[in-house]
Structure formats: C-alpha cells, structure tokens
Amino acid sequence: MAARRTSFMDSFGVALDLGMRLAVPVLMFAFLGNYLNKRYGLGEGWILALILFGVTSGIWNVYKMLSKMVPIPTKARAEEQKDALKRD
C-alpha cells in the first residue's frame, strides 16, 4: 500500500510541476502585457503577443522537463527490444 501511495504522490507531484511550468510563464507575460498597456497605452496586440510568448515559453519548459525524464533509447537497447518482440 505504501508503494502505491508513493507512486501516486510522485505522479501527482510531476503533474503539478508540469502545470506550474506551463501556467506561470503565461500568467507572468499576461500581467506584463496588461501592465504595459495600462502604463504606456500600448494596443491590445502586445497583450496577445506576450501571452503567445508565455505559452511558447511554457511549452518549452515542459518539453525540457519531459526530455530529462524519458530516457533516450540507445542502439543496443533498441536491438534488445526487437529481439524481445521476435521471441513473442
């Protein structure tokens, strides 16, 4: 039971981290765009551009995190997997 709970908590932590890595840049750039619009009277296009930049930045952060978590298969490991599939 404890191993299952730990696995659930680890998964929950990863999901929460992924969500934060995506949401924080979007919100940060949205608030920055709103501030610039109120302070300097810039058009609404800047808010949309900064939100788009925040989304792009968030997706890049999630990609970097997931690429560290998922191992890259080596040639030897790929051959082992092919052999295992042939045996089945």
PDB file of N, CA and C in Angstrom:
ATOM      1  N   MET A   1       0.822  -1.198   0.000  1.00  0.00           N
ATOM      2  CA  MET A   1       0.000   0.000   0.000  1.00  0.00           C
ATOM      3  C   MET A   1       0.865   1.260   0.000  1.00  0.00           C
ATOM      4  N   ALA A   2       1.959   1.209   0.751  1.00  0.00           N
ATOM      5  CA  ALA A   2       2.816   2.390   0.832  1.00  0.00           C
ATOM      6  C   ALA A   2       3.489   2.681  -0.508  1.00  0.00           C
ATOM      7  N   ALA A   3       3.862   1.607  -1.233  1.00  0.00           N
ATOM      8  CA  ALA A   3       4.499   1.818  -2.536  1.00  0.00           C
ATOM      9  C   ALA A   3       3.521   2.444  -3.517  1.00  0.00           C
ATOM     10  N   ARG A   4       2.265   2.009  -3.454  1.00  0.00           N
ATOM     11  CA  ARG A   4       1.266   2.574  -4.353  1.00  0.00           C
ATOM     12  C   ARG A   4       1.024   4.039  -4.016  1.00  0.00           C
ATOM     13  N   ARG A   5       0.961   4.361  -2.734  1.00  0.00           N
ATOM     14  CA  ARG A   5       0.739   5.742  -2.324  1.00  0.00           C
ATOM     15  C   ARG A   5       1.908   6.625  -2.761  1.00  0.00           C
ATOM     16  N   THR A   6       3.115   6.115  -2.623  1.00  0.00           N
ATOM     17  CA  THR A   6       4.287   6.871  -3.048  1.00  0.00           C
ATOM     18  C   THR A   6       4.249   7.099  -4.553  1.00  0.00           C
ATOM     19  N   SER A   7       3.860   6.080  -5.294  1.00  0.00           N
ATOM     20  CA  SER A   7       3.773   6.222  -6.742  1.00  0.00           C
ATOM     21  C   SER A   7       2.730   7.271  -7.119  1.00  0.00           C
ATOM     22  N   PHE A   8       1.596   7.257  -6.428  1.00  0.00           N
ATOM     23  CA  PHE A   8       0.554   8.245  -6.696  1.00  0.00           C
ATOM     24  C   PHE A   8       1.050   9.645  -6.369  1.00  0.00           C
ATOM     25  N   MET A   9       1.712   9.792  -5.247  1.00  0.00           N
ATOM     26  CA  MET A   9       2.201  11.110  -4.843  1.00  0.00           C
ATOM     27  C   MET A   9       3.295  11.602  -5.796  1.00  0.00           C
ATOM     28  N   ASP A  10       4.155  10.694  -6.247  1.00  0.00           N
ATOM     29  CA  ASP A  10       5.174  11.089  -7.225  1.00  0.00           C
ATOM     30  C   ASP A  10       4.525  11.558  -8.518  1.00  0.00           C
ATOM     31  N   SER A  11       3.529  10.810  -8.981  1.00  0.00           N
ATOM     32  CA  SER A  11       2.830  11.185 -10.215  1.00  0.00           C
ATOM     33  C   SER A  11       2.100  12.507 -10.049  1.00  0.00           C
ATOM     34  N   PHE A  12       1.481  12.694  -8.897  1.00  0.00           N
ATOM     35  CA  PHE A  12       0.773  13.942  -8.625  1.00  0.00           C
ATOM     36  C   PHE A  12       1.748  15.112  -8.601  1.00  0.00           C
ATOM     37  N   GLY A  13       2.906  14.900  -8.010  1.00  0.00           N
ATOM     38  CA  GLY A  13       3.923  15.951  -7.967  1.00  0.00           C
ATOM     39  C   GLY A  13       4.429  16.323  -9.347  1.00  0.00           C
ATOM     40  N   VAL A  14       4.634  15.325 -10.194  1.00  0.00           N
ATOM     41  CA  VAL A  14       5.092  15.595 -11.562  1.00  0.00           C
ATOM     42  C   VAL A  14       4.016  16.358 -12.329  1.00  0.00           C
ATOM     43  N   ALA A  15       2.751  15.933 -12.183  1.00  0.00           N
ATOM     44  CA  ALA A  15       1.656  16.619 -12.878  1.00  0.00           C
ATOM     45  C   ALA A  15       1.534  18.065 -12.407  1.00  0.00           C
ATOM     46  N   LEU A  16       1.671  18.285 -11.109  1.00  0.00           N
ATOM     47  CA  LEU A  16       1.604  19.639 -10.571  1.00  0.00           C
ATOM     48  C   LEU A  16       2.769  20.486 -11.089  1.00  0.00           C
ATOM     49  N   ASP A  17       3.944  19.899 -11.146  1.00  0.00           N
ATOM     50  CA  ASP A  17       5.112  20.621 -11.656  1.00  0.00           C
ATOM     51  C   ASP A  17       4.940  20.976 -13.131  1.00  0.00           C
ATOM     52  N   LEU A  18       4.412  20.046 -13.920  1.00  0.00           N
ATOM     53  CA  LEU A  18       4.178  20.331 -15.338  1.00  0.00           C
ATOM     54  C   LEU A  18       3.177  21.466 -15.506  1.00  0.00           C
ATOM     55  N   GLY A  19       2.112  21.443 -14.718  1.00  0.00           N
ATOM     56  CA  GLY A  19       1.112  22.503 -14.795  1.00  0.00           C
ATOM     57  C   GLY A  19       1.677  23.859 -14.416  1.00  0.00           C
ATOM     58  N   MET A  20       2.488  23.880 -13.382  1.00  0.00           N
ATOM     59  CA  MET A  20       3.086  25.147 -12.956  1.00  0.00           C
ATOM     60  C   MET A  20       4.072  25.671 -13.996  1.00  0.00           C
ATOM     61  N   ARG A  21       4.849  24.762 -14.580  1.00  0.00           N
ATOM     62  CA  ARG A  21       5.813  25.187 -15.605  1.00  0.00           C
ATOM     63  C   ARG A  21       5.122  25.750 -16.838  1.00  0.00           C
ATOM     64  N   LEU A  22       3.888  25.338 -17.078  1.00  0.00           N
ATOM     65  CA  LEU A  22       3.148  25.856 -18.219  1.00  0.00           C
ATOM     66  C   LEU A  22       2.386  27.125 -17.860  1.00  0.00           C
ATOM     67  N   ALA A  23       1.784  27.166 -16.671  1.00  0.00           N
ATOM     68  CA  ALA A  23       0.899  28.275 -16.307  1.00  0.00           C
ATOM     69  C   ALA A  23       1.653  29.538 -15.887  1.00  0.00           C
ATOM     70  N   VAL A  24       2.748  29.394 -15.181  1.00  0.00           N
ATOM     71  CA  VAL A  24       3.446  30.563 -14.643  1.00  0.00           C
ATOM     72  C   VAL A  24       3.937  31.515 -15.739  1.00  0.00           C
ATOM     73  N   PRO A  25       4.606  31.036 -16.794  1.00  0.00           N
ATOM     74  CA  PRO A  25       5.025  31.997 -17.835  1.00  0.00           C
ATOM     75  C   PRO A  25       3.847  32.668 -18.535  1.00  0.00           C
ATOM     76  N   VAL A  26       2.761  31.917 -18.755  1.00  0.00           N
ATOM     77  CA  VAL A  26       1.592  32.510 -19.416  1.00  0.00           C
ATOM     78  C   VAL A  26       1.024  33.634 -18.562  1.00  0.00           C
ATOM     79  N   LEU A  27       0.826  33.371 -17.277  1.00  0.00           N
ATOM     80  CA  LEU A  27       0.278  34.398 -16.388  1.00  0.00           C
ATOM     81  C   LEU A  27       1.237  35.574 -16.225  1.00  0.00           C
ATOM     82  N   MET A  28       2.520  35.274 -16.114  1.00  0.00           N
ATOM     83  CA  MET A  28       3.512  36.334 -15.940  1.00  0.00           C
ATOM     84  C   MET A  28       3.509  37.288 -17.141  1.00  0.00           C
ATOM     85  N   PHE A  29       3.513  36.745 -18.346  1.00  0.00           N
ATOM     86  CA  PHE A  29       3.527  37.601 -19.532  1.00  0.00           C
ATOM     87  C   PHE A  29       2.175  38.266 -19.766  1.00  0.00           C
ATOM     88  N   ALA A  30       1.080  37.636 -19.341  1.00  0.00           N
ATOM     89  CA  ALA A  30      -0.230  38.284 -19.455  1.00  0.00           C
ATOM     90  C   ALA A  30      -0.286  39.513 -18.542  1.00  0.00           C
ATOM     91  N   PHE A  31       0.196  39.364 -17.309  1.00  0.00           N
ATOM     92  CA  PHE A  31       0.227  40.513 -16.401  1.00  0.00           C
ATOM     93  C   PHE A  31       1.183  41.592 -16.903  1.00  0.00           C
ATOM     94  N   LEU A  32       2.304  41.192 -17.483  1.00  0.00           N
ATOM     95  CA  LEU A  32       3.237  42.166 -18.042  1.00  0.00           C
ATOM     96  C   LEU A  32       2.594  42.931 -19.196  1.00  0.00           C
ATOM     97  N   GLY A  33       1.892  42.222 -20.072  1.00  0.00           N
ATOM     98  CA  GLY A  33       1.207  42.885 -21.180  1.00  0.00           C
ATOM     99  C   GLY A  33       0.131  43.836 -20.698  1.00  0.00           C
ATOM    100  N   ASN A  34      -0.615  43.428 -19.680  1.00  0.00           N
ATOM    101  CA  ASN A  34      -1.646  44.294 -19.108  1.00  0.00           C
ATOM    102  C   ASN A  34      -1.022  45.533 -18.469  1.00  0.00           C
ATOM    103  N   TYR A  35       0.089  45.349 -17.759  1.00  0.00           N
ATOM    104  CA  TYR A  35       0.783  46.474 -17.133  1.00  0.00           C
ATOM    105  C   TYR A  35       1.282  47.458 -18.192  1.00  0.00           C
ATOM    106  N   LEU A  36       1.907  46.935 -19.241  1.00  0.00           N
ATOM    107  CA  LEU A  36       2.419  47.812 -20.298  1.00  0.00           C
ATOM    108  C   LEU A  36       1.294  48.556 -20.999  1.00  0.00           C
ATOM    109  N   ASN A  37       0.158  47.889 -21.163  1.00  0.00           N
ATOM    110  CA  ASN A  37      -0.985  48.531 -21.805  1.00  0.00           C
ATOM    111  C   ASN A  37      -1.522  49.676 -20.946  1.00  0.00           C
ATOM    112  N   LYS A  38      -1.630  49.444 -19.638  1.00  0.00           N
ATOM    113  CA  LYS A  38      -2.144  50.494 -18.750  1.00  0.00           C
ATOM    114  C   LYS A  38      -1.130  51.623 -18.567  1.00  0.00           C
ATOM    115  N   ARG A  39       0.133  51.276 -18.452  1.00  0.00           N
ATOM    116  CA  ARG A  39       1.168  52.269 -18.159  1.00  0.00           C
ATOM    117  C   ARG A  39       1.485  53.146 -19.370  1.00  0.00           C
ATOM    118  N   TYR A  40       1.641  52.517 -20.537  1.00  0.00           N
ATOM    119  CA  TYR A  40       2.093  53.252 -21.716  1.00  0.00           C
ATOM    120  C   TYR A  40       1.030  53.367 -22.806  1.00  0.00           C
ATOM    121  N   GLY A  41      -0.144  52.810 -22.577  1.00  0.00           N
ATOM    122  CA  GLY A  41      -1.222  52.912 -23.553  1.00  0.00           C
ATOM    123  C   GLY A  41      -0.969  52.146 -24.838  1.00  0.00           C
ATOM    124  N   LEU A  42      -0.262  51.038 -24.720  1.00  0.00           N
ATOM    125  CA  LEU A  42       0.007  50.216 -25.898  1.00  0.00           C
ATOM    126  C   LEU A  42      -1.264  49.488 -26.312  1.00  0.00           C
ATOM    127  N   GLY A  43      -1.316  49.035 -27.540  1.00  0.00           N
ATOM    128  CA  GLY A  43      -2.500  48.359 -28.051  1.00  0.00           C
ATOM    129  C   GLY A  43      -2.669  46.961 -27.466  1.00  0.00           C
ATOM    130  N   GLU A  44      -3.825  46.381 -27.762  1.00  0.00           N
ATOM    131  CA  GLU A  44      -4.137  45.042 -27.265  1.00  0.00           C
ATOM    132  C   GLU A  44      -3.258  43.970 -27.909  1.00  0.00           C
ATOM    133  N   GLY A  45      -2.663  44.284 -29.029  1.00  0.00           N
ATOM    134  CA  GLY A  45      -1.803  43.318 -29.708  1.00  0.00           C
ATOM    135  C   GLY A  45      -0.615  42.895 -28.869  1.00  0.00           C
ATOM    136  N   TRP A  46      -0.122  43.806 -28.040  1.00  0.00           N
ATOM    137  CA  TRP A  46       1.014  43.469 -27.182  1.00  0.00           C
ATOM    138  C   TRP A  46       0.637  42.440 -26.133  1.00  0.00           C
ATOM    139  N   ILE A  47      -0.563  42.540 -25.601  1.00  0.00           N
ATOM    140  CA  ILE A  47      -1.006  41.550 -24.613  1.00  0.00           C
ATOM    141  C   ILE A  47      -1.070  40.175 -25.265  1.00  0.00           C
ATOM    142  N   LEU A  48      -1.670  40.112 -26.444  1.00  0.00           N
ATOM    143  CA  LEU A  48      -1.776  38.828 -27.139  1.00  0.00           C
ATOM    144  C   LEU A  48      -0.406  38.280 -27.518  1.00  0.00           C
ATOM    145  N   ALA A  49       0.488  39.153 -27.964  1.00  0.00           N
ATOM    146  CA  ALA A  49       1.833  38.706 -28.336  1.00  0.00           C
ATOM    147  C   ALA A  49       2.583  38.167 -27.120  1.00  0.00           C
ATOM    148  N   LEU A  50       2.461  38.849 -25.994  1.00  0.00           N
ATOM    149  CA  LEU A  50       3.153  38.385 -24.791  1.00  0.00           C
ATOM    150  C   LEU A  50       2.535  37.104 -24.242  1.00  0.00           C
ATOM    151  N   ILE A  51       1.213  36.958 -24.354  1.00  0.00           N
ATOM    152  CA  ILE A  51       0.585  35.701 -23.932  1.00  0.00           C
ATOM    153  C   ILE A  51       1.068  34.561 -24.821  1.00  0.00           C
ATOM    154  N   LEU A  52       1.148  34.808 -26.115  1.00  0.00           N
ATOM    155  CA  LEU A  52       1.654  33.787 -27.034  1.00  0.00           C
ATOM    156  C   LEU A  52       3.100  33.431 -26.703  1.00  0.00           C
ATOM    157  N   PHE A  53       3.892  34.434 -26.371  1.00  0.00           N
ATOM    158  CA  PHE A  53       5.273  34.172 -25.961  1.00  0.00           C
ATOM    159  C   PHE A  53       5.302  33.352 -24.671  1.00  0.00           C
ATOM    160  N   GLY A  54       4.398  33.643 -23.737  1.00  0.00           N
ATOM    161  CA  GLY A  54       4.315  32.877 -22.500  1.00  0.00           C
ATOM    162  C   GLY A  54       3.924  31.431 -22.744  1.00  0.00           C
ATOM    163  N   VAL A  55       2.990  31.209 -23.657  1.00  0.00           N
ATOM    164  CA  VAL A  55       2.593  29.837 -23.998  1.00  0.00           C
ATOM    165  C   VAL A  55       3.770  29.091 -24.612  1.00  0.00           C
ATOM    166  N   THR A  56       4.474  29.748 -25.516  1.00  0.00           N
ATOM    167  CA  THR A  56       5.639  29.128 -26.146  1.00  0.00           C
ATOM    168  C   THR A  56       6.711  28.811 -25.109  1.00  0.00           C
ATOM    169  N   SER A  57       6.953  29.734 -24.221  1.00  0.00           N
ATOM    170  CA  SER A  57       7.943  29.518 -23.167  1.00  0.00           C
ATOM    171  C   SER A  57       7.521  28.380 -22.241  1.00  0.00           C
ATOM    172  N   GLY A  58       6.250  28.328 -21.887  1.00  0.00           N
ATOM    173  CA  GLY A  58       5.752  27.258 -21.027  1.00  0.00           C
ATOM    174  C   GLY A  58       5.864  25.895 -21.675  1.00  0.00           C
ATOM    175  N   ILE A  59       5.520  25.814 -22.951  1.00  0.00           N
ATOM    176  CA  ILE A  59       5.634  24.538 -23.662  1.00  0.00           C
ATOM    177  C   ILE A  59       7.092  24.111 -23.748  1.00  0.00           C
ATOM    178  N   TRP A  60       7.986  25.061 -23.956  1.00  0.00           N
ATOM    179  CA  TRP A  60       9.417  24.743 -24.000  1.00  0.00           C
ATOM    180  C   TRP A  60       9.895  24.226 -22.641  1.00  0.00           C
ATOM    181  N   ASN A  61       9.436  24.837 -21.553  1.00  0.00           N
ATOM    182  CA  ASN A  61       9.807  24.367 -20.215  1.00  0.00           C
ATOM    183  C   ASN A  61       9.322  22.944 -19.978  1.00  0.00           C
ATOM    184  N   VAL A  62       8.087  22.649 -20.376  1.00  0.00           N
ATOM    185  CA  VAL A  62       7.538  21.302 -20.207  1.00  0.00           C
ATOM    186  C   VAL A  62       8.323  20.311 -21.056  1.00  0.00           C
ATOM    187  N   TYR A  63       8.649  20.686 -22.274  1.00  0.00           N
ATOM    188  CA  TYR A  63       9.423  19.803 -23.155  1.00  0.00           C
ATOM    189  C   TYR A  63      10.786  19.483 -22.541  1.00  0.00           C
ATOM    190  N   LYS A  64      11.474  20.494 -22.013  1.00  0.00           N
ATOM    191  CA  LYS A  64      12.785  20.260 -21.403  1.00  0.00           C
ATOM    192  C   LYS A  64      12.672  19.323 -20.214  1.00  0.00           C
ATOM    193  N   MET A  65      11.631  19.501 -19.401  1.00  0.00           N
ATOM    194  CA  MET A  65      11.463  18.643 -18.232  1.00  0.00           C
ATOM    195  C   MET A  65      11.178  17.204 -18.653  1.00  0.00           C
ATOM    196  N   LEU A  66      10.281  17.031 -19.610  1.00  0.00           N
ATOM    197  CA  LEU A  66       9.937  15.679 -20.049  1.00  0.00           C
ATOM    198  C   LEU A  66      11.096  15.001 -20.760  1.00  0.00           C
ATOM    199  N   SER A  67      11.906  15.757 -21.475  1.00  0.00           N
ATOM    200  CA  SER A  67      13.046  15.145 -22.158  1.00  0.00           C
ATOM    201  C   SER A  67      14.085  14.643 -21.160  1.00  0.00           C
ATOM    202  N   LYS A  68      14.156  15.250 -19.993  1.00  0.00           N
ATOM    203  CA  LYS A  68      15.061  14.757 -18.954  1.00  0.00           C
ATOM    204  C   LYS A  68      14.498  13.518 -18.270  1.00  0.00           C
ATOM    205  N   MET A  69      13.176  13.399 -18.219  1.00  0.00           N
ATOM    206  CA  MET A  69      12.546  12.274 -17.530  1.00  0.00           C
ATOM    207  C   MET A  69      12.515  11.007 -18.378  1.00  0.00           C
ATOM    208  N   VAL A  70      12.363  11.148 -19.688  1.00  0.00           N
ATOM    209  CA  VAL A  70      12.233   9.994 -20.573  1.00  0.00           C
ATOM    210  C   VAL A  70      13.609   9.647 -21.127  1.00  0.00           C
ATOM    211  N   PRO A  71      14.076   8.418 -20.878  1.00  0.00           N
ATOM    212  CA  PRO A  71      15.404   8.061 -21.382  1.00  0.00           C
ATOM    213  C   PRO A  71      15.391   7.890 -22.898  1.00  0.00           C
ATOM    214  N   ILE A  72      16.493   8.280 -23.507  1.00  0.00           N
ATOM    215  CA  ILE A  72      16.645   8.120 -24.952  1.00  0.00           C
ATOM    216  C   ILE A  72      17.165   6.708 -25.206  1.00  0.00           C
ATOM    217  N   PRO A  73      16.450   5.930 -26.020  1.00  0.00           N
ATOM    218  CA  PRO A  73      16.905   4.554 -26.251  1.00  0.00           C
ATOM    219  C   PRO A  73      18.201   4.529 -27.061  1.00  0.00           C
ATOM    220  N   THR A  74      19.105   3.677 -26.634  1.00  0.00           N
ATOM    221  CA  THR A  74      20.355   3.516 -27.364  1.00  0.00           C
ATOM    222  C   THR A  74      20.179   2.447 -28.429  1.00  0.00           C
ATOM    223  N   LYS A  75      21.157   2.321 -29.293  1.00  0.00           N
ATOM    224  CA  LYS A  75      21.073   1.339 -30.369  1.00  0.00           C
ATOM    225  C   LYS A  75      21.020  -0.078 -29.800  1.00  0.00           C
ATOM    226  N   ALA A  76      21.815  -0.360 -28.781  1.00  0.00           N
ATOM    227  CA  ALA A  76      21.823  -1.691 -28.179  1.00  0.00           C
ATOM    228  C   ALA A  76      20.469  -2.000 -27.542  1.00  0.00           C
ATOM    229  N   ARG A  77      19.882  -1.022 -26.895  1.00  0.00           N
ATOM    230  CA  ARG A  77      18.586  -1.250 -26.261  1.00  0.00           C
ATOM    231  C   ARG A  77      17.499  -1.449 -27.313  1.00  0.00           C
ATOM    232  N   ALA A  78      17.587  -0.738 -28.416  1.00  0.00           N
ATOM    233  CA  ALA A  78      16.613  -0.909 -29.490  1.00  0.00           C
ATOM    234  C   ALA A  78      16.711  -2.312 -30.077  1.00  0.00           C
ATOM    235  N   GLU A  79      17.927  -2.833 -30.214  1.00  0.00           N
ATOM    236  CA  GLU A  79      18.100  -4.193 -30.719  1.00  0.00           C
ATOM    237  C   GLU A  79      17.543  -5.213 -29.737  1.00  0.00           C
ATOM    238  N   GLU A  80      17.723  -4.992 -28.439  1.00  0.00           N
ATOM    239  CA  GLU A  80      17.155  -5.887 -27.432  1.00  0.00           C
ATOM    240  C   GLU A  80      15.636  -5.899 -27.510  1.00  0.00           C
ATOM    241  N   GLN A  81      15.044  -4.752 -27.723  1.00  0.00           N
ATOM    242  CA  GLN A  81      13.593  -4.685 -27.831  1.00  0.00           C
ATOM    243  C   GLN A  81      13.106  -5.405 -29.080  1.00  0.00           C
ATOM    244  N   LYS A  82      13.831  -5.294 -30.188  1.00  0.00           N
ATOM    245  CA  LYS A  82      13.457  -6.012 -31.409  1.00  0.00           C
ATOM    246  C   LYS A  82      13.546  -7.516 -31.192  1.00  0.00           C
ATOM    247  N   ASP A  83      14.618  -7.970 -30.519  1.00  0.00           N
ATOM    248  CA  ASP A  83      14.767  -9.394 -30.241  1.00  0.00           C
ATOM    249  C   ASP A  83      13.643  -9.894 -29.343  1.00  0.00           C
ATOM    250  N   ALA A  84      13.260  -9.102 -28.364  1.00  0.00           N
ATOM    251  CA  ALA A  84      12.181  -9.496 -27.459  1.00  0.00           C
ATOM    252  C   ALA A  84      10.859  -9.597 -28.212  1.00  0.00           C
ATOM    253  N   LEU A  85      10.633  -8.714 -29.159  1.00  0.00           N
ATOM    254  CA  LEU A  85       9.403  -8.772 -29.949  1.00  0.00           C
ATOM    255  C   LEU A  85       9.388  -9.989 -30.869  1.00  0.00           C
ATOM    256  N   LYS A  86      10.546 -10.359 -31.394  1.00  0.00           N
ATOM    257  CA  LYS A  86      10.622 -11.537 -32.261  1.00  0.00           C
ATOM    258  C   LYS A  86      10.329 -12.814 -31.482  1.00  0.00           C
ATOM    259  N   ARG A  87      10.770 -12.879 -30.219  1.00  0.00           N
ATOM    260  CA  ARG A  87      10.543 -14.065 -29.397  1.00  0.00           C
ATOM    261  C   ARG A  87       9.077 -14.232 -29.033  1.00  0.00           C
ATOM    262  N   ASP A  88       8.365 -13.131 -28.926  1.00  0.00           N
ATOM    263  CA  ASP A  88       6.942 -13.210 -28.550  1.00  0.00           C
ATOM    264  C   ASP A  88       6.160 -13.616 -29.743  1.00  0.00           C
TER     265      ASP A  88
END
